[in-house]
Short mmCIF file of C-alpha atoms and ligand atoms in Angstrom, two decimals:
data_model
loop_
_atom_site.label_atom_id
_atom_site.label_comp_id
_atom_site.label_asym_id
_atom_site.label_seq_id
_atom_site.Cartn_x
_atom_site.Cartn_y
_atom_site.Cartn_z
CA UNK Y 1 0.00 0.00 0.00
CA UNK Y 2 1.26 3.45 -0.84
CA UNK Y 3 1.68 5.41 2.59
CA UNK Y 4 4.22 8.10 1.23
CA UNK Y 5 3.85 11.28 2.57
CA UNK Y 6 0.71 10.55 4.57
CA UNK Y 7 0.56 9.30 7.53
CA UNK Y 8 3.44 11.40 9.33
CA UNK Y 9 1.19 12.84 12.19
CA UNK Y 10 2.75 11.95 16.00
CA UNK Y 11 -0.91 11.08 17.00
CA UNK Y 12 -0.33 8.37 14.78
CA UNK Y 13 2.75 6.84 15.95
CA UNK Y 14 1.66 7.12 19.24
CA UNK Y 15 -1.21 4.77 18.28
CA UNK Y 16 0.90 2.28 17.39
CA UNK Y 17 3.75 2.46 19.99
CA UNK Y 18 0.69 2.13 22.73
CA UNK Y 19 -1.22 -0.61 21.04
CA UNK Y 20 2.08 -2.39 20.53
CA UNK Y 21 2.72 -2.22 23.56
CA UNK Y 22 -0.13 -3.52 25.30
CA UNK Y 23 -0.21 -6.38 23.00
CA UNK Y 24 3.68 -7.65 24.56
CA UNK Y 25 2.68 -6.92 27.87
CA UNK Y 26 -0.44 -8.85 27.61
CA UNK Y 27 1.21 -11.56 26.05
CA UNK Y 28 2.86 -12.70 29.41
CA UNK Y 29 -0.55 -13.38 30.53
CA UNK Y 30 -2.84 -14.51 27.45
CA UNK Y 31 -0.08 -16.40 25.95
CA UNK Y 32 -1.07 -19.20 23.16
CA UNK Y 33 -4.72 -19.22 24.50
CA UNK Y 34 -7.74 -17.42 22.00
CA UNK Y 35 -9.39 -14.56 24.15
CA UNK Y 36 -12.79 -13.15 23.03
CA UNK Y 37 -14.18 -10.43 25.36
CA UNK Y 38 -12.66 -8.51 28.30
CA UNK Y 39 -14.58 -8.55 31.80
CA UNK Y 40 -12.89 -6.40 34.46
CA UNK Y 41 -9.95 -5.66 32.72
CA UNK Y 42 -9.20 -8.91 31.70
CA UNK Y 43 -9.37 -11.08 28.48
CA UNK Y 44 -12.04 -13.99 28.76
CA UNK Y 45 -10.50 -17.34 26.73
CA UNK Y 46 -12.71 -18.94 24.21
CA UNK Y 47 -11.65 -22.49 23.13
CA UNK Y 48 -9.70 -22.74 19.69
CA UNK Y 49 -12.75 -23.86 17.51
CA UNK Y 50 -14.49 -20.74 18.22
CA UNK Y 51 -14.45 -18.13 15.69
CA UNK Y 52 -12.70 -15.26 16.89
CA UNK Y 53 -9.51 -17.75 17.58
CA UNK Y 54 -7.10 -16.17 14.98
CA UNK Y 55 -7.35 -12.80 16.32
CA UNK Y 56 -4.83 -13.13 19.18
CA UNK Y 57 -2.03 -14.41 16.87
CA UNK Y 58 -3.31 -11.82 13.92
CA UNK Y 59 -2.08 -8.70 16.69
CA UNK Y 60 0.94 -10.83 17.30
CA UNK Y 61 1.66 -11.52 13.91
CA UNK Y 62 1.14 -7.47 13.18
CA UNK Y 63 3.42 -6.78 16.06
CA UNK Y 64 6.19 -9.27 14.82
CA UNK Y 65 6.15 -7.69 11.63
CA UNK Y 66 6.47 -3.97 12.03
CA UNK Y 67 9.23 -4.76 14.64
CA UNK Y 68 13.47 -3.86 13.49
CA UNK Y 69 14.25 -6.32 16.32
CA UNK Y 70 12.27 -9.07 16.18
CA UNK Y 71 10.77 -10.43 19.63
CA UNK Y 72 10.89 -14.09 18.88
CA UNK Y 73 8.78 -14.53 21.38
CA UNK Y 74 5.50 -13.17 19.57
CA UNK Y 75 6.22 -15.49 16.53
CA UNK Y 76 6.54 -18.20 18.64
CA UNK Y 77 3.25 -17.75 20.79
CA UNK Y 78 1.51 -17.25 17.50
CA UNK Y 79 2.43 -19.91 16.09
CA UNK Y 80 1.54 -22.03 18.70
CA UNK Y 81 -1.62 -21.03 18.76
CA UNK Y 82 -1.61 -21.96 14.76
CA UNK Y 83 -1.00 -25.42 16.41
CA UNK Y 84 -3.72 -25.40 18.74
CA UNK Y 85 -6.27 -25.04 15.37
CA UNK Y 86 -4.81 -28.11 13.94
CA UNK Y 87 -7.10 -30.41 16.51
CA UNK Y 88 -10.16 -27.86 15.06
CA UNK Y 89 -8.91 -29.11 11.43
CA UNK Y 90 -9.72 -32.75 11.84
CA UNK Y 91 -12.93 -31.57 13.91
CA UNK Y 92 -15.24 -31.73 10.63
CA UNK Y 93 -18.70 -30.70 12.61
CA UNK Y 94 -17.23 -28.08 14.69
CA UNK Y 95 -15.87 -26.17 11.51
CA UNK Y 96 -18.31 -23.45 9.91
CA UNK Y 97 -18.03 -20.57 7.10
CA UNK Y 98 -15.51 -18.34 9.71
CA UNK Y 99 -12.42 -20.81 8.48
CA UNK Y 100 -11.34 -17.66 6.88
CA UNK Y 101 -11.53 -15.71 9.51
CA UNK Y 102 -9.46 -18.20 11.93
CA UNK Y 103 -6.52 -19.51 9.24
CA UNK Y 104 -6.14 -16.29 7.52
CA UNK Y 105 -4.71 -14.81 10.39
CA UNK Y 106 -3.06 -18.03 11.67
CA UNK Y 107 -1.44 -19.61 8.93
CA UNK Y 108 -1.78 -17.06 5.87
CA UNK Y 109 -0.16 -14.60 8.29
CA UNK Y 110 2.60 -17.32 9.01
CA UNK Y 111 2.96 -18.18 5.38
CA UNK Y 112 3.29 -14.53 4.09
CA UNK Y 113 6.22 -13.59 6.82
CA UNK Y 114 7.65 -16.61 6.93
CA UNK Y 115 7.07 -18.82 4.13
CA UNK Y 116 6.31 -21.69 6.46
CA UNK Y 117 5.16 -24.29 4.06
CA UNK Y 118 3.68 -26.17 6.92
CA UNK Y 119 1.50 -23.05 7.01
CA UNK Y 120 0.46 -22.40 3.74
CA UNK Y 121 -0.30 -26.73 3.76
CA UNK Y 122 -3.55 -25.61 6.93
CA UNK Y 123 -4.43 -22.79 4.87
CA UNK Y 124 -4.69 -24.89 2.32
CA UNK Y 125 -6.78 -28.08 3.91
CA UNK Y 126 -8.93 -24.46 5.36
CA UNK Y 127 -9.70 -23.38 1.84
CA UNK Y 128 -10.81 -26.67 0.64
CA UNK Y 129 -13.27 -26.94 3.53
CA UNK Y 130 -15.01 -23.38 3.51
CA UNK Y 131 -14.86 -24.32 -0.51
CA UNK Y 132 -17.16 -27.43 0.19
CA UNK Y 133 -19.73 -25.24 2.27
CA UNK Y 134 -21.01 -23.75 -1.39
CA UNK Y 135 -24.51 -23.97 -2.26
CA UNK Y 136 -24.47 -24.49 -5.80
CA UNK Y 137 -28.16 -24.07 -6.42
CA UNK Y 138 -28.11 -20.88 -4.15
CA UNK Y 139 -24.71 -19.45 -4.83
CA UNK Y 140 -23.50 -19.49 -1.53
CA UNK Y 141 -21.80 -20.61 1.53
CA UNK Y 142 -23.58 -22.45 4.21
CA UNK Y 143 -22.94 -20.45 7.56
CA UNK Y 144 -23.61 -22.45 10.62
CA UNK Y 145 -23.76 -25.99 10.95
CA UNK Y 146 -27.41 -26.73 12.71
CA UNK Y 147 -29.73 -28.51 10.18
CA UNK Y 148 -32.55 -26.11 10.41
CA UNK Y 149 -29.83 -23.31 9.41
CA UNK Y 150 -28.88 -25.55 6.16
CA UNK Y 151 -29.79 -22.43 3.76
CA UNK Y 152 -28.59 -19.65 6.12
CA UNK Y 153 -25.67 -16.97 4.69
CA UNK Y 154 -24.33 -14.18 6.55
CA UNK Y 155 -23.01 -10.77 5.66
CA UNK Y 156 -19.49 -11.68 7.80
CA UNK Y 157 -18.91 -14.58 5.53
CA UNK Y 158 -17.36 -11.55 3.38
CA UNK Y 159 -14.22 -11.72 5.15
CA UNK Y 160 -13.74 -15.46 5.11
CA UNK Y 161 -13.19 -15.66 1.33
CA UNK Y 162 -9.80 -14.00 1.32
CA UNK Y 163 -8.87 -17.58 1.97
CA UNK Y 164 -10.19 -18.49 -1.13
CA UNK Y 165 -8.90 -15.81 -3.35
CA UNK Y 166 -5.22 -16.73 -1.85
CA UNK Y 167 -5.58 -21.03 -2.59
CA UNK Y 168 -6.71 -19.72 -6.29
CA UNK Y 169 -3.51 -17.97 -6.11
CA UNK Y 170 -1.34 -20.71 -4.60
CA UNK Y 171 -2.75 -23.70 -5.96
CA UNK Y 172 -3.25 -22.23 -9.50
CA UNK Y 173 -6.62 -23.68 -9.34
CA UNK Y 174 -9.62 -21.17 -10.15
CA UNK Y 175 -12.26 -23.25 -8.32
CA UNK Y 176 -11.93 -21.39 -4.99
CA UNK Y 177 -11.80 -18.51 -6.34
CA UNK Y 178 -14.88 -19.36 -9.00
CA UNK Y 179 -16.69 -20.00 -5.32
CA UNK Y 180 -15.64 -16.87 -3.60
CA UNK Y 181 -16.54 -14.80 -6.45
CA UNK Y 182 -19.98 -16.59 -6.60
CA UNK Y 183 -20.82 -15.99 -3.06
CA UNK Y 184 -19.97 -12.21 -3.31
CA UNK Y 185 -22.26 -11.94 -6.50
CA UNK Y 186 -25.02 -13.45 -4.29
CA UNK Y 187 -24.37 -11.03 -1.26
CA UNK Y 188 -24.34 -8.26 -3.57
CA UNK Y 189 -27.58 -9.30 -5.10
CA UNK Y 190 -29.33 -10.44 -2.00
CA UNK Y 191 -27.60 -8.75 1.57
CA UNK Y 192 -26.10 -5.19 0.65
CA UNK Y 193 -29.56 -2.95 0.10
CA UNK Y 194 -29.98 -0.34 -1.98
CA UNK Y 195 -28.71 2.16 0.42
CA UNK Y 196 -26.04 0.53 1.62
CA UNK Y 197 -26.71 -1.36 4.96
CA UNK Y 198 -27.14 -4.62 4.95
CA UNK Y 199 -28.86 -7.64 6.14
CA UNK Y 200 -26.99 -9.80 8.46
CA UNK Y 201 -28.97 -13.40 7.38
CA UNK Y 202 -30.60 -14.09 4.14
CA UNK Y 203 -31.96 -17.41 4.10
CA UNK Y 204 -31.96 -19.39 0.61
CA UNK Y 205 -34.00 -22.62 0.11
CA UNK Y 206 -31.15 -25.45 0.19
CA UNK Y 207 -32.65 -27.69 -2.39
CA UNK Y 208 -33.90 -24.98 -5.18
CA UNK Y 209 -31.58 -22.19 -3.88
CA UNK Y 210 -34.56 -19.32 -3.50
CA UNK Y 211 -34.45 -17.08 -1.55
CA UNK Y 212 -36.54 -17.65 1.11
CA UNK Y 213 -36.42 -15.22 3.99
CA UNK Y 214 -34.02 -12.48 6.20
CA UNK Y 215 -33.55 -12.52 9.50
CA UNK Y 216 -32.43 -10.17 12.08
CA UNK Y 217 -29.28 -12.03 13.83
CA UNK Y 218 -26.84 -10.38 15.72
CA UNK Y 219 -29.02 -6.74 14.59
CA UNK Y 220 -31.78 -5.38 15.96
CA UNK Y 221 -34.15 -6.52 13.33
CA UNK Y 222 -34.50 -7.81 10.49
CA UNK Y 223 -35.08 -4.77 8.23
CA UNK Y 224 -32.58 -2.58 10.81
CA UNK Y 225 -28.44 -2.28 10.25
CA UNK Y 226 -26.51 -3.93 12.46
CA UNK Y 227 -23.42 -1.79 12.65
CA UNK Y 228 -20.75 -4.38 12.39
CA UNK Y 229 -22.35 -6.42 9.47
CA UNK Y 230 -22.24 -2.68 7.13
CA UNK Y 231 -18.53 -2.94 7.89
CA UNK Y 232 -17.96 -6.58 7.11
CA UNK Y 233 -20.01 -5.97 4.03
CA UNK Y 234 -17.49 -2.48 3.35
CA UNK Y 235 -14.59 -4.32 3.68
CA UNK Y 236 -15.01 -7.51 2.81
CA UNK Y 237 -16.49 -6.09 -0.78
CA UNK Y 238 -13.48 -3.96 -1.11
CA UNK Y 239 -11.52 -7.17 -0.60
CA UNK Y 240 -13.62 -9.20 -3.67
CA UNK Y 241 -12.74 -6.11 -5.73
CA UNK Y 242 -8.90 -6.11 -4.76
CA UNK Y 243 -8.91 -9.88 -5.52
CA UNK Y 244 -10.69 -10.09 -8.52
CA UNK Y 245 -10.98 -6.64 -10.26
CA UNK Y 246 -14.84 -6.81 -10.66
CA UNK Y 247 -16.39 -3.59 -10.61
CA UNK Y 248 -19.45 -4.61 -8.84
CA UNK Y 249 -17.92 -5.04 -6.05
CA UNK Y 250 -16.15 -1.79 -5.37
CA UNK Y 251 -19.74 -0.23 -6.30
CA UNK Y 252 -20.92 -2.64 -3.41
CA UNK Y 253 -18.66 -1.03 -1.04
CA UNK Y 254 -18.81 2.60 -2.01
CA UNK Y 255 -22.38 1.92 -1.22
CA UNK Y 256 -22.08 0.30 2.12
CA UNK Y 257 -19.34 2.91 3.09
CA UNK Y 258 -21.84 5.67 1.87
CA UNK Y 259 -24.29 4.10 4.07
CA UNK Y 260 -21.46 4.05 6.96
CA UNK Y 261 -20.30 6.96 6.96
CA UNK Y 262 -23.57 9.39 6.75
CA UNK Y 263 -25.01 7.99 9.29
CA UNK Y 264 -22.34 7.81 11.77
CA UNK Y 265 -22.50 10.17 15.16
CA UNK Y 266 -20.51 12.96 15.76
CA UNK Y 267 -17.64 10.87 17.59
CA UNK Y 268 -17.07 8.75 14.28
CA UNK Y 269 -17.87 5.81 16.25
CA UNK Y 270 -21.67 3.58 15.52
CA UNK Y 271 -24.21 2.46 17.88
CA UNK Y 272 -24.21 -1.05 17.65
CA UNK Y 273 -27.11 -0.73 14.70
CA UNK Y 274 -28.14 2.15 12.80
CA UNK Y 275 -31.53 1.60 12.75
CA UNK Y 276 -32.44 1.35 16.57
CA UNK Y 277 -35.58 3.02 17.96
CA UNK Y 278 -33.44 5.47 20.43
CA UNK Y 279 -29.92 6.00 21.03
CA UNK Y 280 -30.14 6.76 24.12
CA UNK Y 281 -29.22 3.46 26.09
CA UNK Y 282 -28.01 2.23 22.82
CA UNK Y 283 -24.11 1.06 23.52
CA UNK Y 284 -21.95 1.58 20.90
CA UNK Y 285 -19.58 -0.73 19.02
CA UNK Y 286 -15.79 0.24 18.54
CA UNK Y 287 -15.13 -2.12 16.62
CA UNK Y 288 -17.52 -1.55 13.64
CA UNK Y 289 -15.76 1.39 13.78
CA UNK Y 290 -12.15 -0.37 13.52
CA UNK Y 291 -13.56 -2.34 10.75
CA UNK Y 292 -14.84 0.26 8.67
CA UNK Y 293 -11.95 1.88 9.08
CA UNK Y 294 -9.77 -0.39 8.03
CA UNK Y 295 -11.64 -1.37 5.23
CA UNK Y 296 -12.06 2.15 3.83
CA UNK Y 297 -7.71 2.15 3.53
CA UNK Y 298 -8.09 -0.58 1.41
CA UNK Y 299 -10.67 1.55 -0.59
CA UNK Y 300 -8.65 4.49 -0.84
CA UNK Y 301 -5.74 2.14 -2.16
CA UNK Y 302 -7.82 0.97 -4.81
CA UNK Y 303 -8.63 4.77 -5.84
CA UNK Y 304 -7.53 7.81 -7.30
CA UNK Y 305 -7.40 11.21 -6.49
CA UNK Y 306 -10.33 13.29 -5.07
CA UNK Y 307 -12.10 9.77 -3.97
CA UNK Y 308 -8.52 8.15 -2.44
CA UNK Y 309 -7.86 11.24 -0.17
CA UNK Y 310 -11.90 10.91 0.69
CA UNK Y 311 -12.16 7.57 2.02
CA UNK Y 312 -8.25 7.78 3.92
CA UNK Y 313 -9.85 10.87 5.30
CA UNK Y 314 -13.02 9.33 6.73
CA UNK Y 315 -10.75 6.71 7.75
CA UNK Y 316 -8.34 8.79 9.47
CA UNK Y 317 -10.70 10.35 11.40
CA UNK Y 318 -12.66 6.99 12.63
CA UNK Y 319 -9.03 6.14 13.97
CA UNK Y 320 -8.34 9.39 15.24
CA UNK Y 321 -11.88 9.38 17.08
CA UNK Y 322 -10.85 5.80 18.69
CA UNK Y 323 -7.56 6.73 19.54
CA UNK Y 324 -8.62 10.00 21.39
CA UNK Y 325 -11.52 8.28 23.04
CA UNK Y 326 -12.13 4.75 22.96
CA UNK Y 327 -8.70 3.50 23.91
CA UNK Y 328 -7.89 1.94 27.64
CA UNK Y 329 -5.84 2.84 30.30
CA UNK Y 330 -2.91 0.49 32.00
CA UNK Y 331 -5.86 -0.92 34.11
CA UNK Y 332 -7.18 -2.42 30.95
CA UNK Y 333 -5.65 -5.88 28.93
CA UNK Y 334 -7.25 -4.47 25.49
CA UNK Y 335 -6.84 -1.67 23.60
CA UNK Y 336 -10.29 -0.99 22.59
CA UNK Y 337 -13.22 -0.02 24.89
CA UNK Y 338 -16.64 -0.06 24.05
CA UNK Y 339 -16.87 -2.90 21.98
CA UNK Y 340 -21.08 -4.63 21.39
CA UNK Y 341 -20.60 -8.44 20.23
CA UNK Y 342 -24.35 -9.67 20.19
CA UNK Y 343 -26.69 -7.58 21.90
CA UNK Y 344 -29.78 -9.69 20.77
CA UNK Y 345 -27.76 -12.70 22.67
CA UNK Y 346 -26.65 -10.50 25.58
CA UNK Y 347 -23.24 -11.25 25.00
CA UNK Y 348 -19.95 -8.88 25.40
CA UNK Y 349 -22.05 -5.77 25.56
CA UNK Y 350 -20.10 -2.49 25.99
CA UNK Y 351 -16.97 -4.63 26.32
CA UNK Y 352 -13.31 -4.52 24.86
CA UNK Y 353 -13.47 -6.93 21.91
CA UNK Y 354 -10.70 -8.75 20.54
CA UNK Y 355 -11.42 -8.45 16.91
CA UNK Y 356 -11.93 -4.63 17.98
CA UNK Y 357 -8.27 -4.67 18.88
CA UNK Y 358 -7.24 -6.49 15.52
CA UNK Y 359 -8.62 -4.34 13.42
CA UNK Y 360 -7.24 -0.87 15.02
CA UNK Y 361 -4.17 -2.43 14.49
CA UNK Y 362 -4.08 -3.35 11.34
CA UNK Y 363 -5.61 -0.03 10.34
CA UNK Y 364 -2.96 1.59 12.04
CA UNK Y 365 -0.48 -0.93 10.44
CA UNK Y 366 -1.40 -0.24 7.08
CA UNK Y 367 -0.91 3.32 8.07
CA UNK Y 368 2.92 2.11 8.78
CA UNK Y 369 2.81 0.99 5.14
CA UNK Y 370 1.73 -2.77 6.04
CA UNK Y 371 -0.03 -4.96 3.57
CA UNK Y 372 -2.84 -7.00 5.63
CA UNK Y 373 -2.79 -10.63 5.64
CA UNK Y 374 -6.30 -10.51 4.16
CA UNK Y 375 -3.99 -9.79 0.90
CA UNK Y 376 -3.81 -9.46 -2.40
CA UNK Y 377 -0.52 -10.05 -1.95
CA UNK Y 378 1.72 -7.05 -3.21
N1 LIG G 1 -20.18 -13.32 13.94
C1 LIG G 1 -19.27 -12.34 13.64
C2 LIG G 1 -19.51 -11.06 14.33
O1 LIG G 1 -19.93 -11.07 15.46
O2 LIG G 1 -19.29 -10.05 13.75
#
């Protein structure tokens, strides 16, 4: 990415010196385990299967990388938790659509800094099972795993197929990337609305692939716009359209970010959806916010001119926002406050998230001219 000139400001900097920081000095305590939310100024574990577990060793990983002096002993607790997933590999029921998410940051990460060919062999296996959760009838990939959910697709399932686009790449073989591709028409088509936000579940017959029904999920409704899910569908469109050049795709996430960005509040940062009936005891969600804003980099990367500086703008000043306000003191493990994970299932609510924390770095690391692992690679 092309950071010359830009991104000079101390405020900046700072960022990242603090964030780094933290992440060493809570890496005495968290180790090789797969933390979710924080409670009391601690990070709650999760175990490996679940899928926020390549988080953790994505901040390590970002950490690692940006360091003159390596501290071998970030690459090392990273990639023992990449071992930890292999038990999650063979565990065929307990894998879903978010394999991307987990072995993107695991082993792609290891494989693009490394070159770890034990690495890129997970990713691999990873691809070929989010590949075999495509619908052909529907044109899509199966979320969860419960048989009544057989037909269900969700908006985050935009971020998982960076896995995909990267076997294409490695193996030489189009299929995963014919499936990615597919599965972004169909959000497109069916999940990003007209005015940009965006259902979080569409649900497609399995047998004839119709489309049957939407459904509220992590949102508040099912016509409403949960926060995070318009930022998954920003950034993981502006991924499709970095992978595979198709037009449609950047459209989809100029309209998603349009969407985003007019209707945030005046600290930058979302309630957890858009669409709630008040705001007043509505928590927000930082990381939407360190989503979006990472996602809107990769959109001004992909741009020229007028509409580059735009979106790094609007990005700039979503990171600038969390920096000033949303970020913890020394009594805190994370690095983000005010995180929402599922309000509708009363979980994490108003809590640091660890996928808030990934995200802010990144953003900030692509700020240090960092490619993410989510690729293409430069
Ligand atoms: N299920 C992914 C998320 O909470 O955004």
């Amino acid at each position: 990415m092309n950071t010359e000139g830009l991104y000079t400001e101390s405020w900046i900097q700072d960022a990242w010196d603090k964030a780094a920081a933290k992440v060493t000095s809570a890496s005495a305590r968290i180790g090789a385990q797969f933390p979710h939310g924080s409670h009391e100024g601690r990070f709650q574990f999760m175990p490996p299967h679940y899928w926020t577990a390549g988080f953790w060793p994505g901040l390590l990983w970002l950490v690692y990388q940006d360091q003159v002096q390596k501290d071998e002993e970030l690459r090392q607790l990273a990639e023992s938790c990449e071992e930890k997933l292999d038990t999650v590999l063979q565990e065929y029921e307990r894998l879903d659509h978010d394999i991307g998410f987990m072995w993107t940051l695991t082993s792609v990460a290891n494989w693009q800094i490394t070159q770890n060919e034990a690495s890129r062999h997970r990713a691999m296996i990873a691809a070929s099972h989010l590949m075999a959760r495509f619908n052909v009838k529907g044109q899509f990939i199966r979320a969860w795993n419960q048989p009544e959910r057989v037909g269900w697709a969700i908006i985050d399932c935009m971020m998982n197929l960076p896995l995909l686009y990267w076997a294409s790449k490695q193996s030489g073989d189009p299929r995963f990337r014919h499936i990615a591709t597919a599965h972004a028409d169909t959000v497109v088509k069916h999940f990003i609305r007209d005015d940009g936000s965006a259902y979080h579940i569409v649900c497609f017959d399995p047998e004839t692939g119709e489309r049957v029904s939407a459904r509220g999920g992590q949102g508040y409704a099912e016509k409403s716009a949960w926060a995070r899910g318009v930022a998954w569908a920003i950034y993981g469109s502006v991924l499709s359209y970095r992978h595979t050049g198709r037009t449609g795709f950047l459209e989809a996430a100029e309209r998603a970010a349009g969407y985003f960005l007019t209707n945030l509040p005046e600290d930058r940062v979302p309630y957890w959806d858009f669409r709630l009936p008040t705001f007043e005891h509505g928590p927000k969600d930082s990381s939407a916010a360190a989503i979006a804003a990472s996602g809107l980099l990769d959109m001004a990367a992909v741009m020229e001119g007028e509409q580059a500086e735009f979106y790094k703008g609007e990005a700039l000043s979503i990171l600038k926002s969390l920096t000033q306000q949303y970020t913890s003191d020394d009594t805190e493990e994370a690095i983000l406050l005010y995180g929402t994970g599922n309000v509708p299932m009363n979980q994490n609510i108003n809590r640091p998230l660890i996928y808030g924390d990934y995200y802010y770095v990144e953003a900030l690391s692509k700020l240090r001219g960092h490619s993410s692992f989510w690729g293409p690679e430069e």
